[in-house]
């Protein structure tokens, strides 16, 4: 049984007879998926279950890099669902129109979907919930402790959400049951024409796909590789960008190809040392703090989402002289005076992944070398979302605001341009890792 606290009614319509639709959105996987499991529960032994994916004509500036990873993952979802007797349908167009129409045509009894705090998803859910004549039910399959349960307000920092998560995680960090095949005959649909789907998209093709294997199985393999080969030493080495010490699972989490809960269970089962504790802090506390922030602050994608003290200090220092000011294009093309910054940008351009420690340095320098804090925020977010395979994620909105505007942080010693926002520089990096080696690798 899916814990009822994961389940949230997005409208107040009565459940009627007819097939159950699972509108797959943020959680693009068949296994370890609380939303799909709840839809399966509602279908029981007498209703068909159909999975629908809505393909909007464009999505928050996503590029070929992102679509390629997502489509390949979804192709595998279709095959895996077929093995469970569950058809998969892609609906192209505005989801607020296509999904209610599909539900009407199918005579659906209810629609189940994923929790997602990002505004566009909330708008879709709001519009669809109104138009449907049947229930629209949200299930949080992304957070170990559901975001709506952990707190009903924006948390100040990791230190305020941590005790709330720890108090509740024993209830929610449970093994996920297998998905039972559906035996009731489902309406039949043509297989998805993936080539047609790919060709129909007006996608920015200038950002090429990267060499990361997509899909649910690839995500599970990557998790297993991390737990068996790299988790040992994570606490000590995770801030060294020359080491392959972190999990590199963020794109799988972002596209929902791997359940964070699966990663948490496997890591927790491997031992109780400082490596496990350090990883679970990032995976659960830090990641779930991002969902909390985006759920409760509609300005999460703007500088206005920062705290008043941070906006005040940035404002007081907006006219401070800058040693360098770069345009978006100069940053994008890695044409700054700093070899270290350019190396980080090159790692991003070439691989679709920048090491977490470098992301902080990278964004802080964009603040230092932009004409205004607003420009810096916009440039950092645009580059992040265009090139990081895991971009357009609550973690990205929060990471950029943390770096540029002290979100979830505190005031530090005041200095030029930054005001009292925490400062980072190359000397600090040199004390932590071999900067020259990093530059040799990526330049
Ligand atoms: P690991 O160290 O293996 O951590 C495991 C998981 O914990 C990650 O996959 C991620 O889900 C979570 N996590 C780790 N660090 C953080 C953090 N600081 N905040 C929240 N969750 C965290 N993350 C994204 O998923 N998408 C983004 O677009 C993104 N942009 C960022 C931009 C900036 C400027 C900064 C400072 C951080 C950003 N992050 C983003 C957060 C973090 O850097 C990445 O999640 C992490 O580097 C991904 O690598 P990994 O999976 O190997 O991490």
Coordinates of N, CA and C in Angstrom, one line a residue, residues 175-298:
X175 N 10.9 0.0 1.9 CA 11.1 -0.8 0.7 C 9.9 -0.5 -0.2
X176 N 10.2 -0.4 -1.5 CA 9.1 -0.2 -2.5 C 8.6 -1.6 -3.0
X177 N 7.3 -1.8 -3.1 CA 6.8 -3.1 -3.6 C 7.0 -3.2 -5.1
X178 N 7.0 -4.5 -5.6 CA 7.1 -4.6 -7.1 C 5.8 -4.2 -7.7
X179 N 5.8 -3.8 -9.0 CA 4.6 -3.5 -9.7 C 4.0 -4.8 -10.3
X180 N 2.7 -5.0 -9.8 CA 2.1 -6.3 -10.3 C 1.6 -6.1 -11.7
X181 N 1.7 -7.1 -12.6 CA 1.2 -6.9 -14.0 C -0.3 -6.8 -13.9
X182 N -0.8 -6.1 -15.0 CA -2.2 -5.9 -15.1 C -2.8 -7.0 -16.1
X183 N -3.8 -7.7 -15.6 CA -4.4 -8.7 -16.5 C -5.7 -8.4 -17.2
X184 N -6.3 -7.3 -16.7 CA -7.6 -6.9 -17.3 C -7.2 -6.3 -18.7
X185 N -8.0 -6.7 -19.7 CA -7.7 -6.3 -21.1 C -7.7 -4.7 -21.1
X186 N -6.6 -4.1 -21.6 CA -6.6 -2.7 -21.7 C -7.0 -2.3 -23.2
X187 N -7.5 -1.1 -23.4 CA -7.8 -0.7 -24.7 C -6.5 -0.7 -25.5
X188 N -6.5 -1.0 -26.8 CA -5.2 -1.2 -27.5 C -4.9 0.1 -28.2
X189 N -3.6 0.4 -28.2 CA -3.0 1.6 -28.8 C -1.9 1.2 -29.7
X190 N -1.7 2.0 -30.8 CA -0.5 1.7 -31.6 C 0.8 2.0 -30.8
X191 N 1.8 1.2 -31.1 CA 3.1 1.5 -30.5 C 3.5 3.0 -30.8
X192 N 4.2 3.6 -29.9 CA 4.6 5.0 -30.1 C 5.6 5.1 -31.3
X193 N 5.3 6.0 -32.2 CA 6.2 6.2 -33.3 C 7.3 7.2 -32.8
X194 N 8.4 6.6 -32.2 CA 9.4 7.4 -31.6 C 10.2 8.3 -32.6
X195 N 10.3 7.8 -33.8 CA 11.0 8.6 -34.8 C 10.2 9.8 -35.2
X196 N 8.9 9.6 -35.3 CA 7.9 10.7 -35.6 C 7.9 11.7 -34.4
X197 N 7.9 11.1 -33.2 CA 7.9 12.0 -32.0 C 9.2 12.9 -32.1
X198 N 10.3 12.3 -32.3 CA 11.6 13.1 -32.3 C 11.5 14.1 -33.4
X199 N 11.0 13.7 -34.5 CA 11.1 14.7 -35.7 C 10.1 15.8 -35.5
X200 N 9.0 15.5 -34.7 CA 7.9 16.6 -34.6 C 8.4 17.7 -33.6
X201 N 9.4 17.5 -32.9 CA 9.8 18.5 -31.9 C 10.6 19.6 -32.5
X202 N 10.3 20.8 -32.1 CA 11.1 22.0 -32.5 C 12.2 22.2 -31.4
X203 N 13.2 21.4 -31.5 CA 14.2 21.4 -30.5 C 15.5 22.1 -30.9
X204 N 16.1 22.8 -30.0 CA 17.4 23.4 -30.3 C 18.4 22.3 -30.4
X205 N 18.9 22.1 -31.6 CA 19.8 21.0 -31.8 C 21.3 21.3 -31.7
X206 N 21.6 22.6 -31.3 CA 23.0 23.0 -31.2 C 23.6 22.5 -29.9
X207 N 22.9 22.0 -29.0 CA 23.5 21.4 -27.8 C 23.3 19.9 -27.9
X208 N 24.5 19.2 -28.2 CA 24.4 17.8 -28.6 C 24.2 16.9 -27.4
X209 N 23.7 15.7 -27.7 CA 23.6 14.7 -26.6 C 24.9 14.4 -26.0
X210 N 24.9 13.8 -24.8 CA 26.2 13.5 -24.2 C 26.3 12.0 -23.9
X211 N 27.5 11.6 -23.5 CA 27.8 10.2 -23.4 C 27.4 9.6 -22.0
X212 N 26.1 9.7 -21.7 CA 25.6 9.1 -20.4 C 24.4 8.2 -20.8
X213 N 24.5 7.0 -20.5 CA 23.5 6.0 -20.9 C 22.2 6.3 -20.3
X214 N 21.1 6.6 -21.1 CA 19.8 6.9 -20.5 C 19.0 5.6 -20.1
X215 N 18.0 5.8 -19.2 CA 17.0 4.8 -18.9 C 17.1 4.3 -17.5
X216 N 16.0 3.6 -17.2 CA 15.9 3.1 -15.8 C 16.9 2.0 -15.5
X217 N 17.2 1.2 -16.4 CA 18.2 0.1 -16.1 C 19.6 0.8 -15.9
X218 N 19.9 1.7 -16.8 CA 21.2 2.4 -16.7 C 21.3 3.2 -15.4
X219 N 20.2 3.7 -14.9 CA 20.2 4.4 -13.6 C 20.5 3.5 -12.5
X220 N 19.9 2.3 -12.5 CA 20.1 1.3 -11.5 C 21.5 0.8 -11.6
X221 N 22.1 0.6 -12.8 CA 23.5 0.2 -12.9 C 24.4 1.2 -12.4
X222 N 24.1 2.5 -12.7 CA 25.0 3.6 -12.2 C 25.0 3.6 -10.6
X223 N 23.8 3.4 -10.1 CA 23.7 3.4 -8.6 C 24.5 2.2 -8.0
X224 N 24.4 1.1 -8.6 CA 25.1 -0.1 -8.1 C 26.6 0.1 -8.2
X225 N 27.0 0.7 -9.3 CA 28.5 1.0 -9.5 C 29.0 2.0 -8.4
X226 N 28.1 3.0 -8.2 CA 28.5 3.9 -7.1 C 28.6 3.3 -5.8
X227 N 27.6 2.5 -5.4 CA 27.6 1.9 -4.0 C 28.7 0.9 -3.9
X228 N 29.0 0.2 -4.9 CA 30.1 -0.9 -4.8 C 31.5 -0.3 -5.0
X229 N 31.6 0.7 -5.8 CA 33.0 1.1 -6.2 C 33.4 2.5 -5.7
X230 N 32.5 3.4 -5.4 CA 32.9 4.7 -5.1 C 32.3 5.3 -3.8
X231 N 31.4 4.7 -3.2 CA 30.8 5.3 -2.0 C 31.8 5.4 -0.9
X232 N 32.7 4.3 -0.8 CA 33.8 4.4 0.2 C 34.7 5.5 -0.2
X233 N 34.8 6.5 0.7 CA 35.6 7.7 0.4 C 34.8 8.9 0.0
X234 N 33.5 8.7 -0.2 CA 32.7 9.9 -0.6 C 32.8 11.1 0.3
X235 N 32.8 10.9 1.6 CA 32.8 12.0 2.5 C 34.1 12.8 2.3
X236 N 35.2 12.1 2.1 CA 36.5 12.8 2.0 C 36.7 13.4 0.7
X237 N 36.3 12.7 -0.4 CA 36.7 13.1 -1.7 C 35.6 13.8 -2.5
X238 N 34.4 14.0 -2.0 CA 33.3 14.5 -2.8 C 33.5 15.9 -3.3
X239 N 34.4 16.7 -2.6 CA 34.6 18.1 -3.1 C 35.8 18.2 -3.9
X240 N 36.4 17.1 -4.4 CA 37.6 17.1 -5.3 C 37.1 16.8 -6.7
X241 N 37.1 17.9 -7.6 CA 36.6 17.7 -8.9 C 37.5 16.8 -9.8
X242 N 38.7 16.5 -9.3 CA 39.5 15.6 -10.1 C 39.2 14.1 -9.8
X243 N 38.5 13.9 -8.7 CA 38.1 12.5 -8.3 C 36.8 12.2 -8.9
X244 N 36.6 10.9 -9.3 CA 35.3 10.4 -9.7 C 34.5 9.9 -8.4
X245 N 34.4 10.8 -7.4 CA 34.0 10.3 -6.1 C 32.5 10.5 -5.9
X246 N 31.8 11.3 -6.7 CA 30.4 11.5 -6.4 C 29.6 10.5 -7.3
X247 N 28.3 10.5 -7.0 CA 27.5 9.4 -7.6 C 27.2 9.6 -9.1
X248 N 27.2 10.9 -9.5 CA 26.8 11.2 -10.9 C 25.4 10.7 -11.3
X249 N 24.5 10.7 -10.3 CA 23.1 10.2 -10.5 C 22.1 11.3 -10.7
X250 N 22.6 12.6 -10.7 CA 21.6 13.7 -10.7 C 20.7 13.7 -11.9
X251 N 21.2 13.4 -13.1 CA 20.4 13.4 -14.3 C 19.3 12.3 -14.2
X252 N 19.7 11.1 -13.7 CA 18.7 10.1 -13.5 C 17.6 10.5 -12.6
X253 N 18.0 11.2 -11.5 CA 16.9 11.7 -10.6 C 16.1 12.8 -11.3
X254 N 16.8 13.7 -12.0 CA 16.0 14.7 -12.6 C 14.9 14.2 -13.6
X255 N 15.3 13.3 -14.4 CA 14.3 12.7 -15.4 C 13.5 11.6 -14.8
X256 N 13.7 11.3 -13.5 CA 12.9 10.3 -12.8 C 13.2 8.9 -13.3
X257 N 14.4 8.7 -13.9 CA 14.7 7.4 -14.3 C 15.2 6.5 -13.2
X258 N 15.5 7.1 -12.1 CA 15.9 6.4 -10.8 C 15.3 7.1 -9.7
X259 N 14.7 6.3 -8.8 CA 14.0 6.8 -7.6 C 15.1 7.2 -6.5
X260 N 15.1 8.5 -6.1 CA 16.0 8.8 -5.0 C 15.8 7.9 -3.8
X261 N 14.6 7.4 -3.6 CA 14.4 6.5 -2.5 C 15.1 5.2 -2.7
X262 N 15.3 4.7 -3.9 CA 16.0 3.5 -4.2 C 17.5 3.7 -3.8
X263 N 18.0 4.9 -4.2 CA 19.4 5.2 -3.9 C 19.6 5.3 -2.4
X264 N 18.6 5.9 -1.7 CA 18.7 6.0 -0.3 C 18.7 4.7 0.4
X265 N 17.8 3.8 -0.1 CA 17.7 2.4 0.5 C 19.1 1.7 0.3
X266 N 19.6 1.7 -0.9 CA 20.8 0.9 -1.2 C 22.0 1.5 -0.5
X267 N 22.1 2.8 -0.4 CA 23.2 3.4 0.3 C 23.1 3.1 1.8
X268 N 21.9 3.2 2.4 CA 21.7 2.9 3.8 C 22.0 1.5 4.1
X269 N 21.7 0.6 3.2 CA 21.9 -0.9 3.4 C 23.4 -1.2 3.3
X270 N 24.2 -0.3 2.8 CA 25.6 -0.7 2.6 C 26.4 -0.4 3.9
X271 N 25.9 0.2 4.9 CA 26.6 0.4 6.1 C 26.1 1.7 6.8
X272 N 26.8 2.0 7.9 CA 26.4 3.2 8.7 C 27.6 4.1 9.0
X273 N 28.5 4.2 8.0 CA 29.7 5.0 8.3 C 29.5 6.5 7.8
X274 N 30.6 7.3 7.9 CA 30.5 8.7 7.5 C 30.2 8.9 6.0
X275 N 30.6 7.9 5.2 CA 30.3 8.1 3.7 C 28.8 8.0 3.5
X276 N 28.2 7.0 4.1 CA 26.8 6.8 4.0 C 26.0 8.1 4.5
X277 N 26.5 8.5 5.7 CA 25.8 9.7 6.3 C 26.0 10.9 5.4
X278 N 27.1 11.1 4.9 CA 27.4 12.3 4.0 C 26.6 12.2 2.8
X279 N 26.5 11.0 2.2 CA 25.7 10.9 0.9 C 24.2 11.1 1.2
X280 N 23.7 10.5 2.3 CA 22.3 10.7 2.6 C 21.9 12.1 2.9
X281 N 22.9 12.9 3.5 CA 22.6 14.3 3.7 C 22.4 15.0 2.4
X282 N 23.2 14.8 1.4 CA 23.1 15.5 0.1 C 21.8 15.0 -0.6
X283 N 21.7 13.7 -0.6 CA 20.6 13.1 -1.4 C 19.2 13.4 -0.8
X284 N 19.1 13.4 0.5 CA 17.8 13.6 1.1 C 17.6 15.1 1.6
X285 N 18.5 15.5 2.5 CA 18.2 16.8 3.2 C 18.4 17.9 2.2
X286 N 19.6 17.9 1.5 CA 19.8 19.1 0.5 C 18.8 19.0 -0.6
X287 N 18.6 17.8 -1.2 CA 17.7 17.7 -2.4 C 16.3 18.1 -2.0
X288 N 15.9 17.6 -0.9 CA 14.5 17.8 -0.5 C 14.2 19.3 0.0
X289 N 15.3 19.9 0.5 CA 15.2 21.3 0.8 C 14.9 22.1 -0.5
X290 N 15.4 21.7 -1.6 CA 15.2 22.4 -2.9 C 13.7 22.3 -3.3
X291 N 13.1 21.1 -3.1 CA 11.7 21.0 -3.5 C 10.9 21.8 -2.5
X292 N 11.3 21.8 -1.2 CA 10.5 22.7 -0.2 C 10.6 24.1 -0.7
X293 N 11.7 24.6 -1.1 CA 11.8 26.0 -1.5 C 11.0 26.3 -2.7
X294 N 11.1 25.5 -3.7 CA 10.3 25.8 -5.0 C 8.8 25.6 -4.7
X295 N 8.4 24.7 -3.8 CA 7.0 24.6 -3.6 C 6.4 25.8 -2.9
X296 N 7.2 26.4 -2.0 CA 6.7 27.5 -1.2 C 7.1 28.9 -1.7
X297 N 8.0 29.0 -2.7 CA 8.4 30.3 -3.1 C 8.3 30.5 -4.7
X298 N 7.3 31.2 -5.1 CA 7.0 31.2 -6.6 C 8.1 32.0 -7.3

